[in-house]
PDB file of C-alpha atoms in Angstrom:
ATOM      1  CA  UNK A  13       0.000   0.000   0.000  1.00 83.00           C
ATOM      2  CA  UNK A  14       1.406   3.517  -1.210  1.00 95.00           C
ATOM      3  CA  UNK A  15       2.340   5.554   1.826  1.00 97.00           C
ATOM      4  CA  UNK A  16       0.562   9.041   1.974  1.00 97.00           C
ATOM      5  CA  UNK A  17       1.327  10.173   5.746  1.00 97.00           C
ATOM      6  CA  UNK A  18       4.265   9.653   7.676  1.00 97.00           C
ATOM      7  CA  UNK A  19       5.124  10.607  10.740  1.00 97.00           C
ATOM      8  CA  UNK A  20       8.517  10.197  12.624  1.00 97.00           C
ATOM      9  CA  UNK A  21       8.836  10.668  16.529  1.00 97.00           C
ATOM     10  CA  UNK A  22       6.600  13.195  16.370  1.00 96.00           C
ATOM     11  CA  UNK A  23       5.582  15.191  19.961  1.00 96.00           C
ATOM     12  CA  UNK A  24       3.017  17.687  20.823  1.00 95.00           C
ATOM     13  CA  UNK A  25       3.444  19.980  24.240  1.00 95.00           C
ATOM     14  CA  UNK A  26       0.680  21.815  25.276  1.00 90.00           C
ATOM     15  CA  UNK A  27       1.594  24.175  28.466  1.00 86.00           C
ATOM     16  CA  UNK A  28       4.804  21.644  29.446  1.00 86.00           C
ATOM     17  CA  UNK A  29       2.472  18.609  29.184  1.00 89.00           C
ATOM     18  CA  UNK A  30       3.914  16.122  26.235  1.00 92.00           C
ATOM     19  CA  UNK A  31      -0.345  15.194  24.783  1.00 93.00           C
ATOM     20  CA  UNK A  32       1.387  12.711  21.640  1.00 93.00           C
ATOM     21  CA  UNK A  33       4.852  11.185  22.410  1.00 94.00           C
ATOM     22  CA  UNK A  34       7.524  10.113  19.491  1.00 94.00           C
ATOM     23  CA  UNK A  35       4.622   8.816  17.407  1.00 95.00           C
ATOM     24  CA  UNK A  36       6.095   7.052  14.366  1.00 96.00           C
ATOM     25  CA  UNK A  37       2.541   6.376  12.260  1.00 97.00           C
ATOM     26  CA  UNK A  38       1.943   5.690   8.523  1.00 97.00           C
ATOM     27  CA  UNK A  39      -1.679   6.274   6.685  1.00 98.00           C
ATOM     28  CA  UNK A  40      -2.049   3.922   3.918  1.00 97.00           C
ATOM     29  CA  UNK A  41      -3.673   5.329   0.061  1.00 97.00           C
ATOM     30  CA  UNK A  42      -7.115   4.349  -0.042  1.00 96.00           C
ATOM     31  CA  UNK A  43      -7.577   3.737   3.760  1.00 97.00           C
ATOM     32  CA  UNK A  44     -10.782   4.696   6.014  1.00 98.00           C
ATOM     33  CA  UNK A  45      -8.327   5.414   8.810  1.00 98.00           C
ATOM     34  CA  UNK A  46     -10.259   5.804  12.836  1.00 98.00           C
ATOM     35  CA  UNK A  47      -8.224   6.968  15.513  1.00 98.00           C
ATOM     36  CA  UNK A  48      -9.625   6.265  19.049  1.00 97.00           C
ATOM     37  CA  UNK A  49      -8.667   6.082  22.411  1.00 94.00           C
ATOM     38  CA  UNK A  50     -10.065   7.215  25.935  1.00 91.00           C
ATOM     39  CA  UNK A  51     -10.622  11.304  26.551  1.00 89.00           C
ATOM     40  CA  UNK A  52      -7.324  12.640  26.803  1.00 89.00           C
ATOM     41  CA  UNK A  53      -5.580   9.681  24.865  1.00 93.00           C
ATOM     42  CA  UNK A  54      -4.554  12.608  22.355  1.00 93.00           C
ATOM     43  CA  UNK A  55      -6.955  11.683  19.544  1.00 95.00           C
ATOM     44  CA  UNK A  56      -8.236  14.755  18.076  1.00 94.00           C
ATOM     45  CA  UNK A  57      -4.444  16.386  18.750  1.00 95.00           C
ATOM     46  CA  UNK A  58      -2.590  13.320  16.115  1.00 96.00           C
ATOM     47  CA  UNK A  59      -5.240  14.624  13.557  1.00 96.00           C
ATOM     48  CA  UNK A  60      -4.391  18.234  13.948  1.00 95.00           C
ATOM     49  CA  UNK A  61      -1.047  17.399  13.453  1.00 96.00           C
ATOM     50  CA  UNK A  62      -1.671  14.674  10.021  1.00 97.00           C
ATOM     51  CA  UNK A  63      -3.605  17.647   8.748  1.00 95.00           C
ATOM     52  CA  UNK A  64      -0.930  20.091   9.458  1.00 93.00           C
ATOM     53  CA  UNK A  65      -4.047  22.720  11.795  1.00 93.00           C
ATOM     54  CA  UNK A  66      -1.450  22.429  14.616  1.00 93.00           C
ATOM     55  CA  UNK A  67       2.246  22.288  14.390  1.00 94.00           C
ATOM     56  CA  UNK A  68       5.066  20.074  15.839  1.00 94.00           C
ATOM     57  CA  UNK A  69       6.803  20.433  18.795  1.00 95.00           C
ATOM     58  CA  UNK A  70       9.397  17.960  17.581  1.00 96.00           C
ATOM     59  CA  UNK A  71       9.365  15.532  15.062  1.00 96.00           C
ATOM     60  CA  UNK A  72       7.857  15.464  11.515  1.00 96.00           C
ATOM     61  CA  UNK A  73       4.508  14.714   9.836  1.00 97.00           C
ATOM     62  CA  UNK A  74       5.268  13.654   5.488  1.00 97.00           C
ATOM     63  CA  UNK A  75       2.435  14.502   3.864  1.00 96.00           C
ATOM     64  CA  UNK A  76       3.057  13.317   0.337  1.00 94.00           C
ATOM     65  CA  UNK A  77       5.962  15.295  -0.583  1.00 92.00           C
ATOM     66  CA  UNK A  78       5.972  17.988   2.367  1.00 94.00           C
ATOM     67  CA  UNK A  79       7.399  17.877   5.449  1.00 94.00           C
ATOM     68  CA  UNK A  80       5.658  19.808   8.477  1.00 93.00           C
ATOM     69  CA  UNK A  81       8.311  20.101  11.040  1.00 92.00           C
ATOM     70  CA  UNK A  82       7.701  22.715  14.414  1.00 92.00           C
ATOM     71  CA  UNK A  83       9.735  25.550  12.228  1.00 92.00           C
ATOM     72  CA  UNK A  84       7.254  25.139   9.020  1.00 92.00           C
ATOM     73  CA  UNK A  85       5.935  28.338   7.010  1.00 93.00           C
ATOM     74  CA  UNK A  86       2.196  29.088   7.493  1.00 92.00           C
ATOM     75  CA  UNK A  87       2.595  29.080   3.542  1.00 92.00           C
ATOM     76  CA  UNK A  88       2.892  25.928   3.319  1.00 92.00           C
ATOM     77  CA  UNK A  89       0.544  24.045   5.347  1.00 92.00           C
ATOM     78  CA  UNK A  90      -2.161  26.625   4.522  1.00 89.00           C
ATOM     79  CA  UNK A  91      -1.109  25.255   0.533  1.00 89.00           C
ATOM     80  CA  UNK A  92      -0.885  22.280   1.555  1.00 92.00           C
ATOM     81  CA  UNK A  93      -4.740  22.118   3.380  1.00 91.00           C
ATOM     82  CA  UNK A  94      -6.073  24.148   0.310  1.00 87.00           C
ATOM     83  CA  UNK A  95      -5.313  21.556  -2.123  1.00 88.00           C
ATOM     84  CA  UNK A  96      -4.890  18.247  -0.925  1.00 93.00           C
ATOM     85  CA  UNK A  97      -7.053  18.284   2.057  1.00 95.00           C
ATOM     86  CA  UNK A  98     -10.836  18.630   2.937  1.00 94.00           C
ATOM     87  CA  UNK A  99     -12.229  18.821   6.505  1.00 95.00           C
ATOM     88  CA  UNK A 100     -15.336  18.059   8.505  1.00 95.00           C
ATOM     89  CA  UNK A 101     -15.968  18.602  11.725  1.00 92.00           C
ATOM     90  CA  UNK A 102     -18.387  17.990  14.424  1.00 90.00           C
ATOM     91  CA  UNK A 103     -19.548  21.212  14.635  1.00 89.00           C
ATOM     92  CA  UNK A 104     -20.730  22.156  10.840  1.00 90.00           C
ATOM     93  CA  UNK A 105     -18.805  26.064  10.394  1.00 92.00           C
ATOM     94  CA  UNK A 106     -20.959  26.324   7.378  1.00 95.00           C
ATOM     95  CA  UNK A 107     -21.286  30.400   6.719  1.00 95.00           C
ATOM     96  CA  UNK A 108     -25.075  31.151   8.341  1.00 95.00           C
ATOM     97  CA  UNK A 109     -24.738  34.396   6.040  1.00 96.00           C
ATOM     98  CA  UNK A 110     -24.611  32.187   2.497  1.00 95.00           C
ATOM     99  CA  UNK A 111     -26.430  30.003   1.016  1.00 96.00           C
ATOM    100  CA  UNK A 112     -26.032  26.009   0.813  1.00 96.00           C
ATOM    101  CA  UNK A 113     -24.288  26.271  -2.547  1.00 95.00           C
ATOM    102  CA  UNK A 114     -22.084  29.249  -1.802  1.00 93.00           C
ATOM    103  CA  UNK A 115     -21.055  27.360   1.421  1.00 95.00           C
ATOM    104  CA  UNK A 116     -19.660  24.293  -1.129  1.00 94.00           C
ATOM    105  CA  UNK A 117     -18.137  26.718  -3.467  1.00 90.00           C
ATOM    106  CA  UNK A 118     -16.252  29.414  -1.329  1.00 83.00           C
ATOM    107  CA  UNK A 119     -13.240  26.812  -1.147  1.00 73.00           C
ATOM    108  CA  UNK A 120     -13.079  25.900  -4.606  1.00 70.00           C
ATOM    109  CA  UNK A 121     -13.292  29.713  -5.332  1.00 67.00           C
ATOM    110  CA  UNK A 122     -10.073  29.942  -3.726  1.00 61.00           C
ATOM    111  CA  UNK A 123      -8.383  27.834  -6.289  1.00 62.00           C
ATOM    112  CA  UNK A 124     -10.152  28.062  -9.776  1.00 64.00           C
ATOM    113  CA  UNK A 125     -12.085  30.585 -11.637  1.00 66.00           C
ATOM    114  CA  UNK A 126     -13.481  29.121 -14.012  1.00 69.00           C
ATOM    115  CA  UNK A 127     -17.375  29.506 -12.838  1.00 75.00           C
ATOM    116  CA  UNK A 128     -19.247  26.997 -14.871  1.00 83.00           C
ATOM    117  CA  UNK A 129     -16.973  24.183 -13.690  1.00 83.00           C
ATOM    118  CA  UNK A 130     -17.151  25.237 -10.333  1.00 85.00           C
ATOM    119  CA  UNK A 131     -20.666  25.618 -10.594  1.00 88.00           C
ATOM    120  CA  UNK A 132     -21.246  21.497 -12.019  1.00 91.00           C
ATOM    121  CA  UNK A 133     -18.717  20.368  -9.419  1.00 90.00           C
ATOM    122  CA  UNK A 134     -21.087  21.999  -6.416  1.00 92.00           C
ATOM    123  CA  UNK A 135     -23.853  20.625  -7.907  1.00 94.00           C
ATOM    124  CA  UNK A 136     -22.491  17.202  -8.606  1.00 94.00           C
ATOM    125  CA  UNK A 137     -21.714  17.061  -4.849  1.00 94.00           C
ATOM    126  CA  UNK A 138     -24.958  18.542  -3.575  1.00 95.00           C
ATOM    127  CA  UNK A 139     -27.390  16.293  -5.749  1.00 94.00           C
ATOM    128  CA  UNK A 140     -24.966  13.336  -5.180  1.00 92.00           C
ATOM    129  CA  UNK A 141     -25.517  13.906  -1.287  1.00 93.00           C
ATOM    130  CA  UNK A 142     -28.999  14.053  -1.721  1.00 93.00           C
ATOM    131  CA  UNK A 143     -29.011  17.824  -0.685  1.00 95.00           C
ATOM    132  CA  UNK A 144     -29.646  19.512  -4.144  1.00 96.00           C
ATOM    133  CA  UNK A 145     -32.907  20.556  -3.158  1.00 96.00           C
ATOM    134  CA  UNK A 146     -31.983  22.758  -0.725  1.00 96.00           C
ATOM    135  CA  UNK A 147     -28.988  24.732  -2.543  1.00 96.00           C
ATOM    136  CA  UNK A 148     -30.265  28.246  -1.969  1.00 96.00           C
ATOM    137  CA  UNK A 149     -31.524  27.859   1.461  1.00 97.00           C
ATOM    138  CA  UNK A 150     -29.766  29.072   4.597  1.00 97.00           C
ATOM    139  CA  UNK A 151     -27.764  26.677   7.030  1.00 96.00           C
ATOM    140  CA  UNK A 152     -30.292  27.585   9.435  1.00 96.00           C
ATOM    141  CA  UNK A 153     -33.153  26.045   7.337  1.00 97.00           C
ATOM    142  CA  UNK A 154     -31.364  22.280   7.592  1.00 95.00           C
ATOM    143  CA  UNK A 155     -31.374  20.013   9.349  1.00 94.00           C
ATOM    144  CA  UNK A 156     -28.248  18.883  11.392  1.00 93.00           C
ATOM    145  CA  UNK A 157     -27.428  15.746   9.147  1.00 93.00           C
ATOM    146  CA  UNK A 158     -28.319  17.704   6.117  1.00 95.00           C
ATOM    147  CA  UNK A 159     -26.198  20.444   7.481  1.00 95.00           C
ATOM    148  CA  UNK A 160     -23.521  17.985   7.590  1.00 93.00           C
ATOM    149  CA  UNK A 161     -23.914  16.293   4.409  1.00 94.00           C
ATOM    150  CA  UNK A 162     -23.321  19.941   3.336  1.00 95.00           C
ATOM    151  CA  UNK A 163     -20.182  20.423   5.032  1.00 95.00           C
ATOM    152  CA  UNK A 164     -18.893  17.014   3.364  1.00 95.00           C
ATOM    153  CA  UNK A 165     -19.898  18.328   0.172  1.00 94.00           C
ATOM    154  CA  UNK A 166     -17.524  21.438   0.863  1.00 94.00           C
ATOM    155  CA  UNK A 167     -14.968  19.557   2.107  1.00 94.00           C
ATOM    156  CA  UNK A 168     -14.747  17.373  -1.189  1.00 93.00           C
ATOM    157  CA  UNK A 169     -14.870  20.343  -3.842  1.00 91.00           C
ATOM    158  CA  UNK A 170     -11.247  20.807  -3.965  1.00 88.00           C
ATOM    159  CA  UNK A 171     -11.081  17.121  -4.753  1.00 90.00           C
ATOM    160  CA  UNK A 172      -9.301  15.695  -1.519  1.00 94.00           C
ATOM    161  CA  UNK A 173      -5.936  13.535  -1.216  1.00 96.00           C
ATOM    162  CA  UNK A 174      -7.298  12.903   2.217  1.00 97.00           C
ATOM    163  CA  UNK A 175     -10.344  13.797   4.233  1.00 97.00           C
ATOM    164  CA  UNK A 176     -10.122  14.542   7.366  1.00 98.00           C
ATOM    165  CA  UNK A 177     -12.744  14.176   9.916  1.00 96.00           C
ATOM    166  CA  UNK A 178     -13.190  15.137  13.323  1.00 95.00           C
ATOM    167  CA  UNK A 179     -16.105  12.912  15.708  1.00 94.00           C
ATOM    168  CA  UNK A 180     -18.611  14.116  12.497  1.00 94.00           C
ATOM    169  CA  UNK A 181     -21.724  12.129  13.714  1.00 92.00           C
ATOM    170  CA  UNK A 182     -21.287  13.489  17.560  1.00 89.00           C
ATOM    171  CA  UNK A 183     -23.594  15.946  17.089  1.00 86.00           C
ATOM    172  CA  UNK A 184     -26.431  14.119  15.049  1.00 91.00           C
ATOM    173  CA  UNK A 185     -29.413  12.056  16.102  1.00 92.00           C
ATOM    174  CA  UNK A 186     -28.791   8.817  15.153  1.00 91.00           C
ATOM    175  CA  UNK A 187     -30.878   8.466  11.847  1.00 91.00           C
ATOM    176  CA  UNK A 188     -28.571  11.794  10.843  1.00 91.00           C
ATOM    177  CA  UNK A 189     -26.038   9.923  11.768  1.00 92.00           C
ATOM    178  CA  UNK A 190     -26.586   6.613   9.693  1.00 91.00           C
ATOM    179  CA  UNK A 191     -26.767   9.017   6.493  1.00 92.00           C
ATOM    180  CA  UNK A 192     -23.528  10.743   7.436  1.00 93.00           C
ATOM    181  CA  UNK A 193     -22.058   7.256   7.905  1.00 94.00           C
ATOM    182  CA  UNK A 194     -22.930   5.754   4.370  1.00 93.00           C
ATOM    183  CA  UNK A 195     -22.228   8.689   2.863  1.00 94.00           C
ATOM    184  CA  UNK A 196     -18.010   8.478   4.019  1.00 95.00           C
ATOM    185  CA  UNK A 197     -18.669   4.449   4.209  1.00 95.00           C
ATOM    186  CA  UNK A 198     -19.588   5.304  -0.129  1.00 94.00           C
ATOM    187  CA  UNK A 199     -16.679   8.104  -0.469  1.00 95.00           C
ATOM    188  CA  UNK A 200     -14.632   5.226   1.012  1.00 97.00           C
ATOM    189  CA  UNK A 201     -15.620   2.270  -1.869  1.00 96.00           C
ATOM    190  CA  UNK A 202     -15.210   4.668  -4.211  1.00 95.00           C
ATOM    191  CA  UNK A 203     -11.438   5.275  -3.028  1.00 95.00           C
ATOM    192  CA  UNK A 204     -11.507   7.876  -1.080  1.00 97.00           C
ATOM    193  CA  UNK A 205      -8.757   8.071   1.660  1.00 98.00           C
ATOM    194  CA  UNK A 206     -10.083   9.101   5.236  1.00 98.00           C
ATOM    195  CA  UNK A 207      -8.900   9.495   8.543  1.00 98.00           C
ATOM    196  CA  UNK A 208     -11.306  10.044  11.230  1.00 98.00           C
ATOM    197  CA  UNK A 209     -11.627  10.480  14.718  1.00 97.00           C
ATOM    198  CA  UNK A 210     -14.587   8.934  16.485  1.00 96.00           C
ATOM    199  CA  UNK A 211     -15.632   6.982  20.293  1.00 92.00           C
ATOM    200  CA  UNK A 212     -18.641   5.519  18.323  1.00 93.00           C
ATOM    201  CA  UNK A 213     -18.665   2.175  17.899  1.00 93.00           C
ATOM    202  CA  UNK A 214     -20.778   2.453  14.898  1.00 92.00           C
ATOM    203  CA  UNK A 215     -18.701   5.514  13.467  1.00 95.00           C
ATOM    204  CA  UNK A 216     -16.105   2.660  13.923  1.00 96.00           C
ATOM    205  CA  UNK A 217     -17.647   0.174  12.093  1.00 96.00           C
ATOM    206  CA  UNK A 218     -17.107   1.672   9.229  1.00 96.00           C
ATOM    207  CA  UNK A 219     -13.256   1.909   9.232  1.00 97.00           C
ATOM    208  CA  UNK A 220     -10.933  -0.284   7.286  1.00 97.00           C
ATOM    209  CA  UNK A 221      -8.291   0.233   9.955  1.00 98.00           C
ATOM    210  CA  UNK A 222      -8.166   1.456  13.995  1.00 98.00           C
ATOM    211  CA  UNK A 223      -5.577   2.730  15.665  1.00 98.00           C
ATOM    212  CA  UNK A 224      -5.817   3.002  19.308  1.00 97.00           C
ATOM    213  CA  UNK A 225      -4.264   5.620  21.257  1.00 96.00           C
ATOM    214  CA  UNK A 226      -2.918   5.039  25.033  1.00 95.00           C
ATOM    215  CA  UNK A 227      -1.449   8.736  26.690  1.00 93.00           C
ATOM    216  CA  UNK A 228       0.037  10.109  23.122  1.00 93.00           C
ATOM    217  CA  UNK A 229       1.223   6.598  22.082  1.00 95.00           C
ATOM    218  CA  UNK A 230      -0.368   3.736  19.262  1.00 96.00           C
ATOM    219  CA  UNK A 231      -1.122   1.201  21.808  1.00 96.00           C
ATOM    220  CA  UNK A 232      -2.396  -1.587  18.909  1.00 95.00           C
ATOM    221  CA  UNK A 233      -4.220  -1.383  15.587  1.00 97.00           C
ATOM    222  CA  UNK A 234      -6.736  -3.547  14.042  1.00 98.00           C
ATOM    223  CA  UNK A 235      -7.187  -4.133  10.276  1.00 97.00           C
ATOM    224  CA  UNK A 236     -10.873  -5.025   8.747  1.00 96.00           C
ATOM    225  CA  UNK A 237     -12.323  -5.446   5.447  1.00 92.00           C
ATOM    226  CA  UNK A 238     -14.059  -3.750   3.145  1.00 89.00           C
ATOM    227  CA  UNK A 239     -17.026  -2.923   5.336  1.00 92.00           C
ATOM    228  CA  UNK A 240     -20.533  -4.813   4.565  1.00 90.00           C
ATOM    229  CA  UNK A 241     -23.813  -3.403   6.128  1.00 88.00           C
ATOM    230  CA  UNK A 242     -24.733  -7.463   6.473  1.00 90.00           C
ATOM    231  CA  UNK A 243     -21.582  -7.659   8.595  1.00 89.00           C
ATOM    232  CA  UNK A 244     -22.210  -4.488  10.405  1.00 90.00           C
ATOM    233  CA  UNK A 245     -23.063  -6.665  13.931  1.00 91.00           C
ATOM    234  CA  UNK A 246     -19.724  -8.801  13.341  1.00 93.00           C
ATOM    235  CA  UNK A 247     -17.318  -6.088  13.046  1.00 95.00           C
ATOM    236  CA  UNK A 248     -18.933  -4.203  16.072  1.00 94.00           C
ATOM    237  CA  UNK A 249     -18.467  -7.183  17.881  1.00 95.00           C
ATOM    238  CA  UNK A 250     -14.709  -7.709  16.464  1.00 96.00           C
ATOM    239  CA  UNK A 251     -13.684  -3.906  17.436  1.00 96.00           C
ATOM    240  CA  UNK A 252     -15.798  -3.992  21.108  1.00 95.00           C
ATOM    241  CA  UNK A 253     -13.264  -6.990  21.853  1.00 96.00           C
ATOM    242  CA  UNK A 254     -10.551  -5.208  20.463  1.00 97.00           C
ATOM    243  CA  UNK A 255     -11.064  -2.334  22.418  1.00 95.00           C
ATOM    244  CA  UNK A 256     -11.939  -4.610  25.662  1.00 94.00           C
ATOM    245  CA  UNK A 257      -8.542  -5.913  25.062  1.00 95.00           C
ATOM    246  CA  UNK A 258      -7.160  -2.169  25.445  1.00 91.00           C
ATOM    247  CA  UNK A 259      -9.063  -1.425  28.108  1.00 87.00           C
ATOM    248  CA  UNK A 260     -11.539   0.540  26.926  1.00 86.00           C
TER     249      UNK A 260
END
């Protein structure tokens, strides 16, 4: 599997406390990558660091051909984010002040001018999330897994390397949830490379590999197929003994 993250003793410090500790970590091309680990474990931290939204205190993170070390320009992980990384979170950020469709465009805006492409790539995205429908509304007149859907749809218009996301369903009911879910478990089959932090079980489910964090440290990882809604009670049961196992 081609290698498109790499990190290499890498350590955060936040206020003289050492949160991830010479972490060596690769993420794999085509992987749905979920990080968990108990409160504190340093989860959410490792993906600001992949992403290159917080910096090193020592050690590097290879992203593809860059190198984020603790002295890296602002340049060049803001370059870096803009075109080979998209980003949802648990709480949406969509814009309350623009429309659905502006929302998914503003990043691509950033990056290409030419409108009419920009304007079949949005609405690709939108009608392919099932969200078309409500292009011109406001954030305000979605719902919350609708909202999201819409902040996956931004995240993807630049056309992603890697996807980033950060607990997405912890703020949804759990029907919003289950849509969010097939929607990255479909980005995923179609070759999408994701890493996502999650404490869901379900969110889980969904990953083709787990990494489990212990105080700033990879304390195991499991691999899983392809995942299979018929298998879906298997592989909870798989990663709930795998996570026993860590103490979880």
């Amino acid at each position: 599997m081609q290698t498109i993250i790499e990190t290499k003793d890498l350590c955060k410090d936040y206020q003289h406390v050492r949160v991830t500790k010479n972490l060596d970590l690769s993420i794999y091309d085509g992987d749905f990558t979920v990080i968990m680990g108990a409160s504190g474990s340093g989860k959410s931290t490792l993906l600001y660091l992949l992403s290159g939204m917080e910096k090193a205190s020592s050690g590097e993170v290879k992203f593809l051909d860059t190198i984020f070390t603790s002295d890296v320009s602002d340049h060049t992980l803001s370059h870096v984010r803009k075109f080979h990384m998209g980003f949802v979170f648990q709480a949406m950020h969509l814009v309350p002040t623009l429309s659905v469709f502006e929302n998914v465009t503003v990043p691509r805006s950033l990056t290409i001018k030419d409108k009419p492409k920009l304007k079949e790539k949005a609405t690709s995205l939108l009608e392919s999330f099932d969200v078309f429908t409500h292009a011109h509304k406001y954030p305000r007149e979605l719902s919350g897994g609708e909202q999201q859907r819409v902040a996956v749809a931004r995240a993807l218009i630049n056309a992603p390397k890697v996807l980033f996301a950060d607990e997405p369903t912890g703020a949804l009911n759990s029907s919003s949830s289950e849509q969010v879910l097939n929607l990255l478990s479909r980005l995923h089959h179609e070759g999408q490379s994701i890493v996502m932090v999650t404490h869901d079980l379900k969110a889980a489910a969904r990953a083709s590999r787990i990494i489990f964090l212990v105080d700033g440290r990879v304390d195991g990882e499991l691999r899983l197929k392809p995942y299979l809604e018929d298998d879906l009670k298997t592989r909870q049961a798989t990663i709930f003994n795998f996570l026993k196992a860590k103490g979880w």
